[in-house]
Amino acid sequence: MYEEKVRKFMCHYCPDCNLYAGSETKAIHGRRMKPNTKYCTGGKKVIIFRSDDPKVTVPKWCPKRRVPPTLRIYHFRSPEIEAGESMLADNGISFFP
C-alpha cells in the first residue's frame, strides 16, 4: 500500500525567494544587494540569506515555515467511502467546507 510522507518545503518553490543577479551593488526593498545575493520577501522585512543558512531546505527564520509540518490527504481511505461520498454529492450534500 502507498505510504504517505510529509515533504519538506523547499525555498526554490517559494515565490517570495529571489536572487539578485545584477553586476553592481543596488538597493532593493530598502536593503543593499550585492551581486548573486539570495533574499526573501515573505515577511514584513526583506531578509538576506546568510552564508551559513541551508542551501536546499528552508532556514529556521523563514516566516512561511510550518512547525510541525502538515500532511494533506487528497484521496479516500477506500473505494466504498469514495462511492458513498459521490452518491451524497449527487444529491447535493457535502461534508467538506
mmCIF file of C-alpha atoms in Angstrom, residues 2-83:
data_model
loop_
_atom_site.group_PDB
_atom_site.id
_atom_site.type_symbol
_atom_site.label_atom_id
_atom_site.label_comp_id
_atom_site.label_asym_id
_atom_site.label_seq_id
_atom_site.Cartn_x
_atom_site.Cartn_y
_atom_site.Cartn_z
ATOM 1 C CA TYR A 2 1.102 3.570 -0.663
ATOM 2 C CA GLU A 3 2.725 5.223 2.330
ATOM 3 C CA GLU A 4 2.150 8.954 2.893
ATOM 4 C CA LYS A 5 5.185 11.082 3.738
ATOM 5 C CA VAL A 6 5.456 14.678 4.849
ATOM 6 C CA ARG A 7 7.529 16.543 2.289
ATOM 7 C CA LYS A 8 9.874 19.272 3.407
ATOM 8 C CA PHE A 9 9.183 22.683 1.929
ATOM 9 C CA MET A 10 11.970 23.957 -0.319
ATOM 10 C CA CYS A 11 12.880 27.590 -0.930
ATOM 11 C CA HIS A 12 13.139 27.202 -4.697
ATOM 12 C CA TYR A 13 9.360 26.503 -4.811
ATOM 13 C CA CYS A 14 8.572 29.718 -2.900
ATOM 14 C CA PRO A 15 7.585 32.775 -4.999
ATOM 15 C CA ASP A 16 8.999 35.110 -2.308
ATOM 16 C CA CYS A 17 12.547 33.749 -2.557
ATOM 17 C CA ASN A 18 14.514 35.807 -5.086
ATOM 18 C CA LEU A 19 18.039 36.149 -6.392
ATOM 19 C CA TYR A 20 19.650 39.470 -7.293
ATOM 20 C CA ALA A 21 21.903 38.668 -10.242
ATOM 21 C CA GLY A 22 22.986 42.188 -11.160
ATOM 22 C CA SER A 23 26.590 43.138 -11.767
ATOM 23 C CA GLU A 24 26.812 46.008 -9.259
ATOM 24 C CA THR A 25 25.520 46.797 -5.761
ATOM 25 C CA LYS A 26 21.947 48.088 -5.738
ATOM 26 C CA ALA A 27 19.253 48.952 -3.167
ATOM 27 C CA ILE A 28 16.188 46.695 -3.454
ATOM 28 C CA HIS A 29 13.294 46.988 -0.965
ATOM 29 C CA GLY A 30 15.478 49.182 1.251
ATOM 30 C CA ARG A 31 18.364 46.669 1.520
ATOM 31 C CA ARG A 32 21.735 46.795 -0.221
ATOM 32 C CA MET A 33 22.130 43.823 -2.536
ATOM 33 C CA LYS A 34 25.496 42.615 -3.746
ATOM 34 C CA PRO A 35 25.747 40.556 -6.942
ATOM 35 C CA ASN A 36 24.354 36.983 -6.592
ATOM 36 C CA THR A 37 22.517 37.742 -3.329
ATOM 37 C CA LYS A 38 19.605 35.477 -2.391
ATOM 38 C CA TYR A 39 16.834 37.189 -0.415
ATOM 39 C CA CYS A 40 13.289 36.526 0.864
ATOM 40 C CA THR A 41 10.351 38.965 0.774
ATOM 41 C CA GLY A 42 7.866 36.688 2.559
ATOM 42 C CA GLY A 43 7.773 38.522 5.908
ATOM 43 C CA LYS A 44 7.388 42.149 6.912
ATOM 44 C CA LYS A 45 11.037 42.909 6.111
ATOM 45 C CA VAL A 46 13.341 41.698 3.375
ATOM 46 C CA ILE A 47 15.749 39.105 4.753
ATOM 47 C CA ILE A 48 19.058 38.345 3.056
ATOM 48 C CA PHE A 49 20.262 34.737 3.213
ATOM 49 C CA ARG A 50 23.490 34.309 5.164
ATOM 50 C CA SER A 51 26.320 32.048 4.117
ATOM 51 C CA ASP A 52 25.591 29.591 6.961
ATOM 52 C CA ASP A 53 21.879 29.191 6.018
ATOM 53 C CA PRO A 54 20.946 25.839 4.447
ATOM 54 C CA LYS A 55 21.233 25.780 0.661
ATOM 55 C CA VAL A 56 18.349 23.396 -0.092
ATOM 56 C CA THR A 57 15.928 23.326 2.843
ATOM 57 C CA VAL A 58 14.143 26.267 4.459
ATOM 58 C CA PRO A 59 16.047 28.202 7.155
ATOM 59 C CA LYS A 60 14.633 28.436 10.682
ATOM 60 C CA TRP A 61 13.863 32.158 10.340
ATOM 61 C CA CYS A 62 11.504 31.678 7.351
ATOM 62 C CA PRO A 63 8.045 33.217 8.028
ATOM 63 C CA LYS A 64 6.318 30.608 5.821
ATOM 64 C CA ARG A 65 7.786 27.618 7.630
ATOM 65 C CA ARG A 66 5.218 25.468 9.438
ATOM 66 C CA VAL A 67 6.181 23.727 12.658
ATOM 67 C CA PRO A 68 5.231 20.890 12.860
ATOM 68 C CA PRO A 69 4.873 20.093 9.141
ATOM 69 C CA THR A 70 1.338 19.314 7.966
ATOM 70 C CA LEU A 71 0.149 16.460 5.788
ATOM 71 C CA ARG A 72 -2.694 16.999 3.328
ATOM 72 C CA ILE A 73 -4.605 13.962 2.095
ATOM 73 C CA TYR A 74 -6.289 14.210 -1.293
ATOM 74 C CA HIS A 75 -7.800 10.729 -1.618
ATOM 75 C CA PHE A 76 -10.197 8.476 0.275
ATOM 76 C CA ARG A 77 -9.231 5.548 2.503
ATOM 77 C CA SER A 78 -11.251 3.023 0.496
ATOM 78 C CA PRO A 79 -13.339 2.828 -2.714
ATOM 79 C CA GLU A 80 -16.507 2.322 -0.626
ATOM 80 C CA ILE A 81 -16.079 5.665 1.142
ATOM 81 C CA GLU A 82 -15.427 7.365 -2.192
ATOM 82 C CA ALA A 83 -18.599 5.817 -3.675
#
